[in-house]
mmCIF file of C-alpha atoms (C1' of nucleotides) in Angstrom:
data_model
loop_
_atom_site.group_PDB
_atom_site.id
_atom_site.type_symbol
_atom_site.label_atom_id
_atom_site.label_comp_id
_atom_site.label_asym_id
_atom_site.label_seq_id
_atom_site.Cartn_x
_atom_site.Cartn_y
_atom_site.Cartn_z
ATOM 1 C CA MET A 156 15.605 59.149 -1.071
ATOM 2 C CA LYS A 157 15.479 60.302 -4.661
ATOM 3 C CA THR A 158 14.643 57.429 -6.968
ATOM 4 C CA ASN A 159 16.391 59.582 -9.527
ATOM 5 C CA LEU A 160 19.689 58.457 -8.135
ATOM 6 C CA LYS A 161 19.101 54.897 -9.250
ATOM 7 C CA LEU A 162 18.048 56.103 -12.658
ATOM 8 C CA ARG A 163 21.278 58.049 -12.904
ATOM 9 C CA VAL A 164 23.354 55.011 -12.083
ATOM 10 C CA GLN A 165 21.292 53.053 -14.576
ATOM 11 C CA ALA A 166 21.928 55.710 -17.213
ATOM 12 C CA LEU A 167 25.675 55.619 -16.661
ATOM 13 C CA GLY A 168 25.585 51.844 -16.692
ATOM 14 C CA ASP A 169 25.692 51.881 -20.468
ATOM 15 C CA PRO A 170 29.290 52.165 -21.730
ATOM 16 C CA THR A 171 28.424 54.498 -24.594
ATOM 17 C CA ARG A 172 26.519 56.843 -22.311
ATOM 18 C CA MET A 173 29.391 56.775 -19.854
ATOM 19 C CA ALA A 174 31.751 57.685 -22.690
ATOM 20 C CA ILE A 175 29.543 60.584 -23.717
ATOM 21 C CA PHE A 176 29.354 61.714 -20.117
ATOM 22 C CA GLU A 177 33.125 61.702 -19.792
ATOM 23 C CA ARG A 178 33.508 63.672 -23.009
ATOM 24 C CA LEU A 179 31.554 66.446 -21.325
ATOM 25 C CA GLU A 180 33.764 66.538 -18.262
ATOM 26 C CA ARG A 181 36.120 69.103 -19.784
ATOM 27 C CA GLY A 182 33.411 71.393 -20.995
ATOM 28 C CA PRO A 183 30.242 71.874 -23.062
ATOM 29 C CA LEU A 184 29.987 70.167 -26.444
ATOM 30 C CA ALA A 185 27.580 70.004 -29.348
ATOM 31 C CA VAL A 186 25.986 66.716 -30.377
ATOM 32 C CA GLY A 187 27.994 66.473 -33.573
ATOM 33 C CA GLU A 188 31.272 67.064 -31.801
ATOM 34 C CA ILE A 189 30.587 64.202 -29.449
ATOM 35 C CA ALA A 190 29.465 61.895 -32.222
ATOM 36 C CA ARG A 191 32.606 62.556 -34.215
ATOM 37 C CA SER A 192 34.736 61.189 -31.394
ATOM 38 C CA LEU A 193 32.672 58.052 -30.963
ATOM 39 C CA PRO A 194 32.044 54.976 -33.114
ATOM 40 C CA VAL A 195 28.281 55.562 -33.223
ATOM 41 C CA THR A 196 25.969 57.751 -35.256
ATOM 42 C CA ARG A 197 24.687 61.189 -34.274
ATOM 43 C CA SER A 198 21.295 59.620 -33.835
ATOM 44 C CA ALA A 199 22.567 57.275 -31.160
ATOM 45 C CA VAL A 200 24.356 60.102 -29.383
ATOM 46 C CA SER A 201 21.210 62.186 -29.488
ATOM 47 C CA GLN A 202 19.174 59.404 -27.923
ATOM 48 C CA HIS A 203 21.740 58.861 -25.202
ATOM 49 C CA LEU A 204 21.849 62.551 -24.415
ATOM 50 C CA LYS A 205 18.092 62.531 -24.023
ATOM 51 C CA VAL A 206 18.389 59.794 -21.425
ATOM 52 C CA LEU A 207 21.157 61.622 -19.596
ATOM 53 C CA LYS A 208 19.106 64.790 -19.616
ATOM 54 C CA ASP A 209 15.957 63.059 -18.383
ATOM 55 C CA VAL A 210 17.731 61.737 -15.306
ATOM 56 C CA GLY A 211 19.344 65.085 -14.557
ATOM 57 C CA LEU A 212 22.947 64.398 -15.435
ATOM 58 C CA VAL A 213 23.275 66.942 -18.240
ATOM 59 C CA THR A 214 21.621 70.159 -19.333
ATOM 60 C CA SER A 215 21.319 71.647 -22.787
ATOM 61 C CA GLN A 216 20.889 75.009 -24.436
ATOM 62 C CA ARG A 217 20.501 76.142 -27.992
ATOM 63 C CA ALA A 218 23.172 78.123 -29.782
ATOM 64 C CA ALA A 219 21.713 79.027 -33.133
ATOM 65 C CA ASN A 220 21.826 75.898 -35.178
ATOM 66 C CA ARG A 221 23.323 73.707 -32.537
ATOM 67 C CA GLN A 222 22.398 72.145 -29.253
ATOM 68 C CA ILE A 223 25.073 72.505 -26.594
ATOM 69 C CA TYR A 224 25.191 69.940 -23.788
ATOM 70 C CA GLN A 225 27.032 70.168 -20.522
ATOM 71 C CA ILE A 226 27.305 68.282 -17.260
ATOM 72 C CA ASP A 227 24.781 69.086 -14.568
ATOM 73 C CA ALA A 228 27.073 69.444 -11.572
ATOM 74 C CA ASP A 229 24.167 69.044 -9.152
ATOM 75 C CA GLY A 230 23.341 65.683 -10.656
ATOM 76 C CA VAL A 231 26.888 64.487 -10.182
ATOM 77 C CA ALA A 232 26.944 65.830 -6.642
ATOM 78 C CA GLY A 233 23.859 63.750 -5.929
ATOM 79 C CA LEU A 234 25.673 60.606 -6.975
ATOM 80 C CA ARG A 235 28.722 61.463 -4.934
ATOM 81 C CA ASP A 236 26.602 62.128 -1.870
ATOM 82 C CA TYR A 237 24.764 58.865 -2.329
ATOM 83 C CA PHE A 238 27.927 56.792 -2.453
ATOM 84 C CA ASP A 239 29.475 58.772 0.342
ATOM 85 C CA HIS A 240 26.492 58.041 2.561
ATOM 86 C CA PHE A 241 26.540 54.431 1.450
ATOM 87 C CA TRP A 242 30.207 54.174 2.216
ATOM 88 C CA GLN A 243 29.739 55.488 5.749
ATOM 89 C CA GLU A 244 26.879 53.092 6.413
ATOM 90 C CA SER A 245 28.956 50.206 5.146
ATOM 91 C CA LEU A 246 31.869 51.062 7.360
ATOM 92 C CA GLN A 247 29.505 51.256 10.307
ATOM 93 C CA SER A 248 27.957 47.883 9.598
ATOM 94 C CA PHE A 249 31.396 46.402 9.071
ATOM 95 C CA LYS A 250 32.452 47.629 12.496
ATOM 96 C CA HIS A 251 29.430 46.068 14.108
ATOM 97 C CA ALA A 252 29.982 42.791 12.322
ATOM 98 C CA ALA A 253 33.619 42.738 13.375
ATOM 99 C CA GLU A 254 32.788 43.451 17.010
ATOM 100 C CA LYS A 255 30.113 40.803 17.024
ATOM 101 C CA SER A 256 32.498 38.282 15.533
ATOM 102 C CA PHE A 257 35.119 39.177 18.120
ATOM 103 C CA LYS A 258 32.685 38.666 20.980
ATOM 104 C CA GLU A 259 31.539 35.337 19.630
ATOM 105 C CA LYS A 260 35.074 34.063 19.316
ATOM 106 C CA SER A 261 36.116 35.184 22.793
ATOM 107 C CA GLN A 262 33.287 33.600 24.688
ATOM 108 C CA MET B 222 42.191 55.507 -13.832
ATOM 109 C CA LYS B 223 40.795 52.167 -12.775
ATOM 110 C CA THR B 224 38.651 50.681 -15.515
ATOM 111 C CA ASN B 225 37.073 48.825 -12.650
ATOM 112 C CA LEU B 226 35.145 51.932 -11.785
ATOM 113 C CA LYS B 227 33.146 51.779 -14.966
ATOM 114 C CA LEU B 228 32.496 48.097 -14.417
ATOM 115 C CA ARG B 229 31.176 48.923 -10.971
ATOM 116 C CA VAL B 230 28.785 51.503 -12.336
ATOM 117 C CA GLN B 231 27.759 49.013 -14.980
ATOM 118 C CA ALA B 232 27.143 46.391 -12.309
ATOM 119 C CA LEU B 233 24.933 48.716 -10.285
ATOM 120 C CA GLY B 234 23.118 49.748 -13.436
ATOM 121 C CA ASP B 235 20.929 46.677 -13.167
ATOM 122 C CA PRO B 236 17.985 47.357 -10.827
ATOM 123 C CA THR B 237 18.059 43.913 -9.246
ATOM 124 C CA ARG B 238 21.748 44.163 -8.503
ATOM 125 C CA MET B 239 21.229 47.623 -7.064
ATOM 126 C CA ALA B 240 18.494 46.195 -4.852
ATOM 127 C CA ILE B 241 20.790 43.423 -3.664
ATOM 128 C CA PHE B 242 23.520 45.937 -3.027
ATOM 129 C CA GLU B 243 21.222 48.073 -0.903
ATOM 130 C CA ARG B 244 20.095 45.064 1.087
ATOM 131 C CA LEU B 245 23.699 44.657 2.165
ATOM 132 C CA GLU B 246 24.047 48.237 3.337
ATOM 133 C CA ARG B 247 22.890 47.434 6.852
ATOM 134 C CA GLY B 248 25.117 44.430 7.254
ATOM 135 C CA PRO B 249 26.234 41.017 5.987
ATOM 136 C CA LEU B 250 23.629 38.622 4.618
ATOM 137 C CA ALA B 251 23.466 35.098 3.246
ATOM 138 C CA VAL B 252 22.314 34.437 -0.296
ATOM 139 C CA GLY B 253 19.041 32.895 0.795
ATOM 140 C CA GLU B 254 18.203 35.792 3.052
ATOM 141 C CA ILE B 255 18.603 38.210 0.184
ATOM 142 C CA ALA B 256 16.615 36.058 -2.214
ATOM 143 C CA ARG B 257 13.722 35.786 0.218
ATOM 144 C CA SER B 258 13.273 39.558 0.159
ATOM 145 C CA LEU B 259 13.335 39.804 -3.619
ATOM 146 C CA PRO B 260 11.010 38.622 -6.404
ATOM 147 C CA VAL B 261 13.712 36.490 -8.044
ATOM 148 C CA THR B 262 15.134 33.034 -7.430
ATOM 149 C CA ARG B 263 18.217 32.189 -5.401
ATOM 150 C CA SER B 264 19.910 31.325 -8.639
ATOM 151 C CA ALA B 265 19.485 34.822 -9.980
ATOM 152 C CA VAL B 266 20.718 36.339 -6.732
ATOM 153 C CA SER B 267 23.739 34.082 -6.790
ATOM 154 C CA GLN B 268 24.615 35.156 -10.312
ATOM 155 C CA HIS B 269 24.213 38.808 -9.450
ATOM 156 C CA LEU B 270 26.405 38.441 -6.392
ATOM 157 C CA LYS B 271 29.090 36.897 -8.549
ATOM 158 C CA VAL B 272 29.053 39.980 -10.769
ATOM 159 C CA LEU B 273 29.169 42.321 -7.789
ATOM 160 C CA LYS B 274 32.052 40.359 -6.345
ATOM 161 C CA ASP B 275 33.993 40.315 -9.619
ATOM 162 C CA VAL B 276 33.946 44.108 -9.852
ATOM 163 C CA GLY B 277 34.952 44.561 -6.218
ATOM 164 C CA LEU B 278 31.734 45.810 -4.699
ATOM 165 C CA VAL B 279 31.153 42.934 -2.281
ATOM 166 C CA THR B 280 33.191 40.292 -0.514
ATOM 167 C CA SER B 281 32.150 36.876 0.736
ATOM 168 C CA GLN B 282 33.142 34.356 3.348
ATOM 169 C CA ARG B 283 31.941 30.922 4.239
ATOM 170 C CA ALA B 284 30.137 30.212 7.468
ATOM 171 C CA ALA B 285 29.634 26.462 7.550
ATOM 172 C CA ASN B 286 26.844 25.763 5.154
ATOM 173 C CA ARG B 287 26.298 29.303 4.065
ATOM 174 C CA GLN B 288 28.008 31.984 2.098
ATOM 175 C CA ILE B 289 27.918 35.392 3.758
ATOM 176 C CA TYR B 290 28.196 38.473 1.578
ATOM 177 C CA GLN B 291 28.952 42.001 2.632
ATOM 178 C CA ILE B 292 29.735 45.358 1.074
ATOM 179 C CA ASP B 293 33.326 46.070 0.164
ATOM 180 C CA ALA B 294 33.713 49.572 1.614
ATOM 181 C CA ASP B 295 36.805 50.228 -0.487
ATOM 182 C CA GLY B 296 34.859 49.561 -3.651
ATOM 183 C CA VAL B 297 32.200 52.051 -2.646
ATOM 184 C CA ALA B 298 34.841 54.587 -1.687
ATOM 185 C CA GLY B 299 36.261 54.270 -5.183
ATOM 186 C CA LEU B 300 32.921 55.211 -6.669
ATOM 187 C CA ARG B 301 32.509 58.132 -4.331
ATOM 188 C CA ASP B 302 35.978 59.424 -5.168
ATOM 189 C CA TYR B 303 35.320 59.098 -8.862
ATOM 190 C CA PHE B 304 32.138 61.132 -8.739
ATOM 191 C CA ASP B 305 33.693 63.634 -6.378
ATOM 192 C CA HIS B 306 36.554 64.194 -8.789
ATOM 193 C CA PHE B 307 34.122 64.364 -11.663
ATOM 194 C CA TRP B 308 32.014 66.891 -9.826
ATOM 195 C CA GLN B 309 34.981 69.161 -9.197
ATOM 196 C CA GLU B 310 36.076 68.998 -12.821
ATOM 197 C CA SER B 311 32.559 69.814 -13.953
ATOM 198 C CA LEU B 312 32.326 72.823 -11.690
ATOM 199 C CA GLN B 313 35.650 74.023 -13.030
ATOM 200 C CA SER B 314 34.605 73.655 -16.634
ATOM 201 C CA PHE B 315 31.314 75.351 -15.881
ATOM 202 C CA LYS B 316 33.180 78.335 -14.463
ATOM 203 C CA HIS B 317 35.309 78.601 -17.556
ATOM 204 C CA ALA B 318 32.312 78.358 -19.829
ATOM 205 C CA ALA B 319 30.498 81.041 -17.860
ATOM 206 C CA GLU B 320 33.448 83.399 -17.957
ATOM 207 C CA LYS B 321 33.905 82.848 -21.648
ATOM 208 C CA SER B 322 30.241 83.520 -22.270
ATOM 209 C CA PHE B 323 30.438 86.719 -20.224
ATOM 210 C CA LYS B 324 33.412 87.985 -22.207
ATOM 211 C CA GLU B 325 31.737 87.224 -25.494
ATOM 212 C CA LYS B 326 28.625 89.105 -24.537
ATOM 213 C CA SER B 327 30.476 92.170 -23.272
ATOM 214 C CA GLN B 328 32.626 92.756 -26.292
ATOM 215 C "C1'" DA C 285 23.805 6.376 5.865
ATOM 216 C "C1'" DT C 286 19.987 9.420 4.736
ATOM 217 C "C1'" DT C 287 17.903 13.528 4.723
ATOM 218 C "C1'" DT C 288 17.668 18.393 4.448
ATOM 219 C "C1'" DA C 289 19.106 22.891 3.319
ATOM 220 C "C1'" DA C 290 22.598 25.733 1.573
ATOM 221 C "C1'" DG C 291 24.587 27.849 -2.730
ATOM 222 C "C1'" DG C 292 27.102 27.593 -7.207
ATOM 223 C "C1'" DT C 293 26.776 26.257 -12.344
ATOM 224 C "C1'" DT C 294 24.818 25.436 -16.778
ATOM 225 C "C1'" DA C 295 21.596 25.505 -20.758
ATOM 226 C "C1'" DG C 296 18.032 27.618 -22.783
ATOM 227 C "C1'" DT C 297 14.457 31.203 -23.226
ATOM 228 C "C1'" DC C 298 12.816 35.683 -23.444
ATOM 229 C "C1'" DT C 299 12.857 40.415 -22.782
ATOM 230 C "C1'" DT C 300 15.140 44.666 -22.931
ATOM 231 C "C1'" DC C 301 17.484 48.138 -25.245
ATOM 232 C "C1'" DA C 302 21.340 50.027 -28.107
ATOM 233 C "C1'" DC C 303 21.839 51.019 -32.741
ATOM 234 C "C1'" DT C 304 21.044 52.345 -37.714
ATOM 235 C "C1'" DA C 305 18.483 54.225 -41.500
ATOM 236 C "C1'" DA C 306 15.209 57.255 -43.071
ATOM 237 C "C1'" DC C 307 12.583 61.200 -42.351
ATOM 238 C "C1'" DC C 308 11.376 65.845 -40.578
ATOM 239 C "C1'" DG C 309 11.866 70.650 -38.846
ATOM 240 C "C1'" DT C 310 15.121 74.478 -38.136
ATOM 241 C "C1'" DT C 311 18.825 77.766 -38.923
ATOM 242 C "C1'" DA C 312 22.590 80.132 -41.609
ATOM 243 C "C1'" DG C 313 24.692 81.157 -45.786
ATOM 244 C "C1'" DT C 314 24.654 82.250 -50.790
ATOM 245 C "C1'" DA D 71 14.322 80.573 -52.838
ATOM 246 C "C1'" DC D 72 17.770 77.038 -52.416
ATOM 247 C "C1'" DT D 73 21.175 74.546 -50.263
ATOM 248 C "C1'" DA D 74 23.694 72.608 -46.554
ATOM 249 C "C1'" DA D 75 24.425 71.390 -41.835
ATOM 250 C "C1'" DC D 76 22.500 70.692 -37.419
ATOM 251 C "C1'" DG D 77 19.830 67.731 -34.309
ATOM 252 C "C1'" DG D 78 15.517 65.276 -32.790
ATOM 253 C "C1'" DT D 79 12.134 61.286 -33.825
ATOM 254 C "C1'" DT D 80 10.531 56.926 -35.400
ATOM 255 C "C1'" DA D 81 10.409 52.034 -36.904
ATOM 256 C "C1'" DG D 82 12.725 48.013 -37.196
ATOM 257 C "C1'" DT D 83 16.552 44.890 -36.164
ATOM 258 C "C1'" DG D 84 19.984 42.631 -33.604
ATOM 259 C "C1'" DA D 85 22.529 41.396 -29.704
ATOM 260 C "C1'" DA D 86 23.332 41.392 -24.829
ATOM 261 C "C1'" DG D 87 22.013 39.704 -20.572
ATOM 262 C "C1'" DA D 88 18.490 38.741 -16.854
ATOM 263 C "C1'" DC D 89 15.944 34.994 -15.470
ATOM 264 C "C1'" DT D 90 14.252 30.123 -14.533
ATOM 265 C "C1'" DA D 91 14.717 25.229 -14.156
ATOM 266 C "C1'" DA D 92 17.471 21.392 -13.428
ATOM 267 C "C1'" DC D 93 21.530 19.476 -11.632
ATOM 268 C "C1'" DC D 94 25.639 19.225 -8.685
ATOM 269 C "C1'" DT D 95 28.529 19.518 -4.365
ATOM 270 C "C1'" DT D 96 28.946 20.388 0.475
ATOM 271 C "C1'" DA D 97 27.756 20.567 5.367
ATOM 272 C "C1'" DA D 98 24.936 19.735 9.371
ATOM 273 C "C1'" DA D 99 21.334 16.954 11.658
ATOM 274 C "C1'" DT D 100 18.894 12.787 12.894
#
DNA sequence: ATTTAAGGTTAGTCTTCACTAACCGTTAGT
DNA sequence: ACTAACGGTTAGTGAAGACTAACCTTAAAT
């Protein structure tokens, strides 16, 4: 399994980074635009975006003066798949535990 | 939206808690069993499990002397749904951005 | 009744990391 | 050329929280 997945969860574990991430849900934004809607400096936003980019949750591209960030849909899909797989495994193990418990009680 | 979702991501953001969480994927475990497979004390594991329980990612039940923890499948499903929804929104916004970019270039 | 093992709680320490301020390079406009 | 706005980088600080050690209760065993 990709260890990147854990790093992504770790990255989103910070409330400010999660807020930045959600700002990008509706579409690409420049660093300054994000910072203006948050109670932190551009510097902080820039650092957070670097983390998000390093773990593959956002991508960036230059537009003249500005740096435009947007969600990396593949990165999000990875997270969804991980939790989906996890969910299925959990259901499975729950079934087994329930059956085992039933057998133990009925003997 | 459930603010709980962000708390869940936050909870799994800690590597030790993520490790504990993954230990429970295959089935219910007691606190001591988890602690034995990790480089931290039972006390730490107990505290982490409390956090995971508070945000709805695990449940617990007594078995005589011991406290048995297991994954809360509903909690995991919530995370999966969140990221699935997020993924769809991101794809949508990506489409729009691409179309807009195409129009701008062709005019 | 004592012992043993389980797990939760608390106080205190220590590390991690989010944040700001200051600086730098870059680009567009005048 | 100069100015202004953008964004990335660094050093230093502060606060949040992960961890251990010590203590407590509870339950089963002898």
